[in-house]
Amino acid sequence: MPATVLVVDDDAAILALFRRLLRANGADVEVADAAGATAALAAKSFDLVISDLQMPGADGLEVLDAVRRACPGAFRVLMSGSPDALVRGHGENSPAELLLEKPVSFARLRELCEEAAAGASCVRSIVDAMGRRYADSIHSAFVKDTAGRYLFMNDAGAALLGRPARAVEGERDSKIFERGTLSEEIRGSDQAVLRTGRPYLYVNAMRGPGHGHVFLSAKFPVRDGTGRIRAIGCLSPEITSLPSREGGDRAAHVGELLRELNEAAAILDGGSNGPLLERPDVERLLAADTACEVSAVPAPFADG
């Protein structure tokens, strides 16, 4: 799977050179000046963004900060022909993850492309695995990139949105959900996963005329081979009919929920044996539930 790369510079000759060199290495390349970068980020997700530091009326650090907000999974590179100017890219809060002095060698560009492509391929294999497992599942399941663009959604999840899965895949949350409490909760839970690098467990409700559904949802970080979070995966078993009282039936149901969530976690974790959910994580979240009338506000299991 080719890496998607955005190069930002005010020099048209440099943009043409980078486009030619990166495409020669198999990358899917977009080039833009600082103003055009905003439109590019709105239209597409990127694995790698390389920005010049000093541009007329623009600052490369500001460009990369916008990238960090719009597409957190992208690897951000700052370049400049002035070593002294690059010092600005240092610092704990700098949006730049790598500083490169111009001229940048083709060998270094090739390395960056190969690393980005490997990460994209890793995520694609996980997306494919989720598709094989959950395409026909009764549970809502999806994977989206860190910009909120859906890479996979099964029919069960798409049905809750009142549209076919193919109409959801490739779209961002901002195109699917109207601004308001729900969209804020969705983005808030995504940000919790990105910020902590841990699963995020919550109960949410979707209501319609004369009916309602309650779900136990878990969002998980999807990492590439370097450990970088490149996407977010989710499984949402319905718990509308979960027995409300303690007993054998409820215990069995909770055990089945835990098994299903951990199966998804194992797929999204690339099949490794990383930390998964434990029964107290689920029990604590459901402890106050007496009639499945639960809050739609996410409650992170990671908080103690």
Short mmCIF file of C-alpha atoms in Angstrom, two decimals:
data_model
loop_
_atom_site.label_atom_id
_atom_site.label_comp_id
_atom_site.label_asym_id
_atom_site.label_seq_id
_atom_site.Cartn_x
_atom_site.Cartn_y
_atom_site.Cartn_z
CA MET A 1 0.00 0.00 0.00
CA PRO A 2 1.62 3.32 -1.04
CA ALA A 3 2.30 6.03 1.49
CA THR A 4 0.20 9.19 1.18
CA VAL A 5 2.52 12.20 1.39
CA LEU A 6 1.92 15.95 1.52
CA VAL A 7 4.81 18.34 0.79
CA VAL A 8 4.36 22.01 1.69
CA ASP A 9 6.68 24.69 0.29
CA ASP A 10 6.43 28.08 -1.41
CA ASP A 11 8.98 27.16 -4.09
CA ALA A 12 7.29 25.54 -7.10
CA ALA A 13 10.57 24.03 -8.31
CA ILE A 14 11.13 22.28 -4.97
CA LEU A 15 7.56 20.98 -4.97
CA ALA A 16 8.01 19.58 -8.48
CA LEU A 17 11.27 17.90 -7.48
CA PHE A 18 9.81 16.33 -4.34
CA ARG A 19 6.76 15.13 -6.24
CA ARG A 20 8.93 13.46 -8.89
CA LEU A 21 11.29 11.84 -6.37
CA LEU A 22 8.55 10.61 -4.04
CA ARG A 23 6.40 9.26 -6.86
CA ALA A 24 9.45 7.41 -8.14
CA ASN A 25 9.41 5.61 -4.81
CA GLY A 26 5.75 4.66 -5.22
CA ALA A 27 4.21 7.30 -2.96
CA ASP A 28 0.83 8.95 -3.50
CA VAL A 29 1.96 12.59 -3.40
CA GLU A 30 0.21 15.93 -3.00
CA VAL A 31 2.12 19.22 -3.06
CA ALA A 32 0.91 22.64 -1.94
CA ASP A 33 1.89 25.99 -0.57
CA ALA A 34 0.86 26.86 2.99
CA ALA A 35 -2.57 28.11 1.95
CA GLY A 36 -3.22 25.03 -0.18
CA ALA A 37 -2.19 22.71 2.65
CA THR A 38 -5.38 23.53 4.55
CA ALA A 39 -7.53 22.38 1.64
CA ALA A 40 -5.39 19.28 1.12
CA LEU A 41 -5.79 18.25 4.77
CA ALA A 42 -9.55 18.72 4.57
CA ALA A 43 -9.79 16.52 1.48
CA LYS A 44 -7.44 13.67 2.36
CA SER A 45 -5.58 11.87 5.14
CA PHE A 46 -1.80 11.61 4.98
CA ASP A 47 0.81 9.23 6.36
CA LEU A 48 3.67 11.73 6.01
CA VAL A 49 3.75 15.55 5.85
CA ILE A 50 6.93 17.45 5.00
CA SER A 51 6.84 21.23 5.38
CA ASP A 52 9.33 24.00 4.75
CA LEU A 53 9.89 26.22 7.78
CA GLN A 54 10.04 29.72 6.33
CA MET A 55 7.45 30.65 3.70
CA PRO A 56 6.05 34.06 2.72
CA GLY A 57 3.22 34.85 5.11
CA ALA A 58 3.35 31.39 6.65
CA ASP A 59 5.29 29.38 9.20
CA GLY A 60 6.07 25.69 8.82
CA LEU A 61 5.56 25.07 12.52
CA GLU A 62 2.03 26.44 12.24
CA VAL A 63 1.42 24.20 9.23
CA LEU A 64 2.59 21.13 11.15
CA ASP A 65 0.54 22.14 14.18
CA ALA A 66 -2.53 22.18 11.93
CA VAL A 67 -1.51 18.73 10.65
CA ARG A 68 -1.21 17.48 14.23
CA ARG A 69 -4.80 18.55 14.90
CA ALA A 70 -6.33 17.46 11.60
CA CYS A 71 -4.43 14.21 11.03
CA PRO A 72 -2.70 13.09 14.25
CA GLY A 73 -1.40 9.87 12.72
CA ALA A 74 0.72 11.65 10.10
CA PHE A 75 4.48 11.75 10.66
CA ARG A 76 5.49 15.42 10.62
CA VAL A 77 8.80 16.62 9.15
CA LEU A 78 10.13 20.19 9.20
CA MET A 79 12.82 21.21 6.70
CA SER A 80 14.84 24.36 6.15
CA GLY A 81 17.96 25.53 4.35
CA SER A 82 19.05 27.28 7.55
CA PRO A 83 20.38 25.10 10.39
CA ASP A 84 19.98 28.03 12.78
CA ALA A 85 16.32 28.44 11.84
CA LEU A 86 15.67 24.73 12.42
CA VAL A 87 16.47 25.25 16.11
CA ARG A 88 12.91 26.59 16.38
CA GLY A 89 11.69 23.09 15.64
CA HIS A 90 13.17 21.71 18.84
CA GLY A 91 11.17 21.63 22.03
CA GLU A 92 8.80 19.35 23.91
CA ASN A 93 5.68 20.91 22.38
CA SER A 94 6.99 21.27 18.85
CA PRO A 95 4.70 19.74 16.21
CA ALA A 96 7.79 18.66 14.23
CA GLU A 97 8.90 15.08 14.83
CA LEU A 98 11.92 15.22 12.54
CA LEU A 99 14.10 18.14 11.42
CA LEU A 100 15.81 18.00 8.02
CA GLU A 101 18.29 20.42 6.54
CA LYS A 102 17.94 21.26 2.84
CA PRO A 103 18.93 19.92 0.45
CA VAL A 104 17.29 16.66 1.53
CA SER A 105 18.87 13.57 0.00
CA PHE A 106 16.79 11.20 -2.10
CA ALA A 107 18.00 8.34 0.11
CA ARG A 108 16.47 10.04 3.17
CA LEU A 109 13.22 10.69 1.33
CA ARG A 110 13.10 7.06 0.28
CA GLU A 111 13.56 5.94 3.89
CA LEU A 112 10.74 8.20 5.05
CA CYS A 113 8.45 6.90 2.30
CA GLU A 114 9.24 3.29 3.05
CA GLU A 115 8.56 3.79 6.75
CA ALA A 116 5.26 5.54 6.02
CA ALA A 117 4.24 2.85 3.52
CA ALA A 118 5.03 0.09 6.01
CA GLY A 119 2.82 1.79 8.58
CA ALA A 120 -0.02 2.18 6.09
CA SER A 121 0.29 -1.47 5.06
CA CYS A 122 0.16 -2.58 8.68
CA VAL A 123 -3.06 -0.64 9.25
CA ARG A 124 -4.57 -1.98 6.03
CA SER A 125 -3.94 -5.57 7.13
CA ILE A 126 -5.77 -4.86 10.39
CA VAL A 127 -8.65 -3.20 8.53
CA ASP A 128 -8.89 -6.25 6.27
CA ALA A 129 -8.90 -8.56 9.30
CA MET A 130 -11.73 -6.56 10.87
CA GLY A 131 -13.65 -6.80 7.61
CA ARG A 132 -13.28 -10.57 7.47
CA ARG A 133 -14.41 -10.98 11.07
CA TYR A 134 -17.18 -8.39 11.37
CA ALA A 135 -18.60 -7.77 7.89
CA ASP A 136 -21.68 -9.88 8.72
CA SER A 137 -21.65 -9.42 12.50
CA ILE A 138 -24.74 -8.27 14.38
CA HIS A 139 -22.46 -5.93 16.35
CA SER A 140 -21.52 -2.52 15.02
CA ALA A 141 -17.82 -2.42 14.12
CA PHE A 142 -15.59 0.12 12.43
CA VAL A 143 -12.04 1.35 11.93
CA LYS A 144 -11.24 4.99 11.16
CA ASP A 145 -8.00 6.86 10.75
CA THR A 146 -6.84 9.49 13.19
CA ALA A 147 -8.47 12.21 11.10
CA GLY A 148 -11.87 10.58 11.64
CA ARG A 149 -12.14 9.09 8.14
CA TYR A 150 -13.78 5.66 8.09
CA LEU A 151 -11.64 2.89 6.63
CA PHE A 152 -14.17 0.15 7.43
CA MET A 153 -17.71 0.03 8.76
CA ASN A 154 -19.87 -3.05 8.75
CA ASP A 155 -23.53 -3.20 7.73
CA ALA A 156 -24.74 -3.32 11.34
CA GLY A 157 -23.00 -0.05 12.15
CA ALA A 158 -24.05 1.64 8.92
CA ALA A 159 -27.68 0.62 9.49
CA LEU A 160 -27.70 2.62 12.72
CA LEU A 161 -26.77 5.66 10.64
CA GLY A 162 -29.49 4.92 8.10
CA ARG A 163 -27.16 4.47 5.15
CA PRO A 164 -25.20 1.69 3.40
CA ALA A 165 -21.67 0.94 4.55
CA ARG A 166 -20.20 2.00 1.21
CA ALA A 167 -21.65 5.48 1.78
CA VAL A 168 -19.85 5.73 5.13
CA GLU A 169 -16.42 4.38 4.22
CA GLY A 170 -14.13 7.16 3.08
CA GLU A 171 -16.16 9.86 4.83
CA ARG A 172 -15.17 11.74 7.97
CA ASP A 173 -17.20 12.10 11.15
CA SER A 174 -17.70 15.78 10.31
CA LYS A 175 -19.54 14.76 7.13
CA ILE A 176 -21.70 12.14 8.83
CA PHE A 177 -22.67 13.69 12.16
CA GLU A 178 -24.12 17.13 12.62
CA ARG A 179 -22.35 19.44 15.02
CA GLY A 180 -23.63 18.96 18.55
CA THR A 181 -23.38 16.77 21.60
CA LEU A 182 -23.05 13.48 19.72
CA SER A 183 -20.27 14.65 17.42
CA GLU A 184 -18.45 16.16 20.41
CA GLU A 185 -18.70 12.87 22.32
CA ILE A 186 -17.41 10.92 19.33
CA ARG A 187 -14.41 13.19 18.91
CA GLY A 188 -13.85 13.30 22.67
CA SER A 189 -13.62 9.52 22.92
CA ASP A 190 -11.31 9.43 19.89
CA GLN A 191 -9.06 12.00 21.51
CA ALA A 192 -8.98 9.96 24.72
CA VAL A 193 -7.62 6.97 22.78
CA LEU A 194 -5.06 9.12 20.98
CA ARG A 195 -4.01 10.90 24.17
CA THR A 196 -3.67 7.88 26.46
CA GLY A 197 -2.88 5.14 23.94
CA ARG A 198 -5.32 2.94 25.85
CA PRO A 199 -8.76 1.47 25.17
CA TYR A 200 -11.80 3.61 25.94
CA LEU A 201 -14.92 1.84 27.19
CA TYR A 202 -18.30 3.55 27.35
CA VAL A 203 -22.05 3.05 27.20
CA ASN A 204 -23.95 4.93 24.53
CA ALA A 205 -27.55 5.14 23.40
CA MET A 206 -29.08 5.71 19.99
CA ARG A 207 -32.74 6.62 20.04
CA GLY A 208 -35.34 6.86 17.32
CA PRO A 209 -39.13 7.28 17.13
CA GLY A 210 -40.63 4.69 19.45
CA HIS A 211 -37.45 2.72 19.99
CA GLY A 212 -33.97 2.92 21.38
CA HIS A 213 -30.77 0.91 21.47
CA VAL A 214 -28.09 0.84 24.15
CA PHE A 215 -24.54 -0.31 23.42
CA LEU A 216 -21.41 -1.16 25.32
CA SER A 217 -18.71 0.26 23.07
CA ALA A 218 -14.95 -0.08 23.22
CA LYS A 219 -12.53 1.96 21.15
CA PHE A 220 -8.98 0.70 20.74
CA PRO A 221 -5.78 2.25 19.36
CA VAL A 222 -4.51 0.71 16.11
CA ARG A 223 -0.72 0.91 15.92
CA ASP A 224 1.76 0.40 13.13
CA GLY A 225 4.96 -1.59 13.46
CA THR A 226 6.72 1.29 15.23
CA GLY A 227 4.03 1.60 17.89
CA ARG A 228 2.60 4.78 16.42
CA ILE A 229 -1.20 5.10 16.66
CA ARG A 230 -2.45 5.22 13.08
CA ALA A 231 -6.17 4.48 13.51
CA ILE A 232 -8.97 3.77 15.98
CA GLY A 233 -11.08 0.63 15.98
CA CYS A 234 -14.38 0.04 17.74
CA LEU A 235 -16.81 -2.77 18.54
CA SER A 236 -20.26 -2.02 19.99
CA PRO A 237 -22.27 -5.02 21.24
CA GLU A 238 -25.88 -4.11 22.04
CA ILE A 239 -26.86 -4.38 25.72
CA THR A 240 -30.46 -3.13 25.53
CA SER A 241 -31.70 -6.49 26.80
CA LEU A 242 -28.92 -7.10 29.30
CA PRO A 243 -30.44 -8.64 32.48
CA SER A 244 -30.70 -5.84 35.04
CA ARG A 245 -30.17 -7.89 38.18
CA GLU A 246 -27.22 -9.85 39.43
CA GLY A 247 -27.43 -13.53 38.74
CA GLY A 248 -26.24 -16.30 36.53
CA ASP A 249 -27.78 -14.91 33.36
CA ARG A 250 -26.26 -11.47 33.83
CA ALA A 251 -22.85 -12.91 34.75
CA ALA A 252 -22.91 -15.06 31.62
CA HIS A 253 -23.90 -12.09 29.47
CA VAL A 254 -21.11 -9.94 30.91
CA GLY A 255 -18.64 -12.75 30.32
CA GLU A 256 -19.74 -13.00 26.69
CA LEU A 257 -19.44 -9.22 26.26
CA LEU A 258 -15.92 -9.35 27.63
CA ARG A 259 -14.96 -12.20 25.30
CA GLU A 260 -16.33 -10.36 22.26
CA LEU A 261 -14.59 -7.09 23.11
CA ASN A 262 -11.28 -8.82 23.73
CA GLU A 263 -11.54 -10.68 20.43
CA ALA A 264 -11.83 -7.33 18.67
CA ALA A 265 -8.98 -5.95 20.79
CA ALA A 266 -6.71 -8.80 19.69
CA ILE A 267 -7.43 -8.10 16.01
CA LEU A 268 -6.94 -4.36 16.38
CA ASP A 269 -3.71 -4.93 18.29
CA GLY A 270 -2.34 -6.85 15.32
CA GLY A 271 -2.65 -10.22 17.03
CA SER A 272 -0.15 -9.42 19.77
CA ASN A 273 -0.66 -10.32 23.40
CA GLY A 274 -0.97 -6.77 24.68
CA PRO A 275 -3.12 -5.72 27.64
CA LEU A 276 -6.81 -6.25 27.01
CA LEU A 277 -10.00 -5.48 28.93
CA GLU A 278 -10.68 -7.22 32.22
CA ARG A 279 -13.99 -8.07 33.82
CA PRO A 280 -13.82 -5.25 36.42
CA ASP A 281 -13.54 -2.77 33.54
CA VAL A 282 -16.96 -3.85 32.29
CA GLU A 283 -18.55 -4.43 35.68
CA ARG A 284 -17.57 -0.99 36.94
CA LEU A 285 -19.17 0.68 33.95
CA LEU A 286 -22.40 -1.30 34.29
CA ALA A 287 -22.56 -1.16 38.09
CA ALA A 288 -25.02 1.74 38.22
CA ASP A 289 -27.28 0.30 35.51
CA THR A 290 -30.60 -0.96 36.86
CA ALA A 291 -32.78 -0.71 33.78
CA CYS A 292 -30.39 -0.04 30.93
CA GLU A 293 -31.24 3.67 31.20
CA VAL A 294 -27.66 4.76 30.95
CA SER A 295 -25.91 7.96 30.03
CA ALA A 296 -24.72 8.47 26.48
CA VAL A 297 -21.71 10.36 27.83
CA PRO A 298 -18.57 8.22 27.45
CA ALA A 299 -16.92 6.98 30.63
CA PRO A 300 -13.28 5.93 30.17
CA PHE A 301 -12.40 2.66 31.84
CA ALA A 302 -8.79 3.82 32.02
CA ASP A 303 -9.64 6.37 34.71
CA GLY A 304 -9.34 4.95 38.13
#
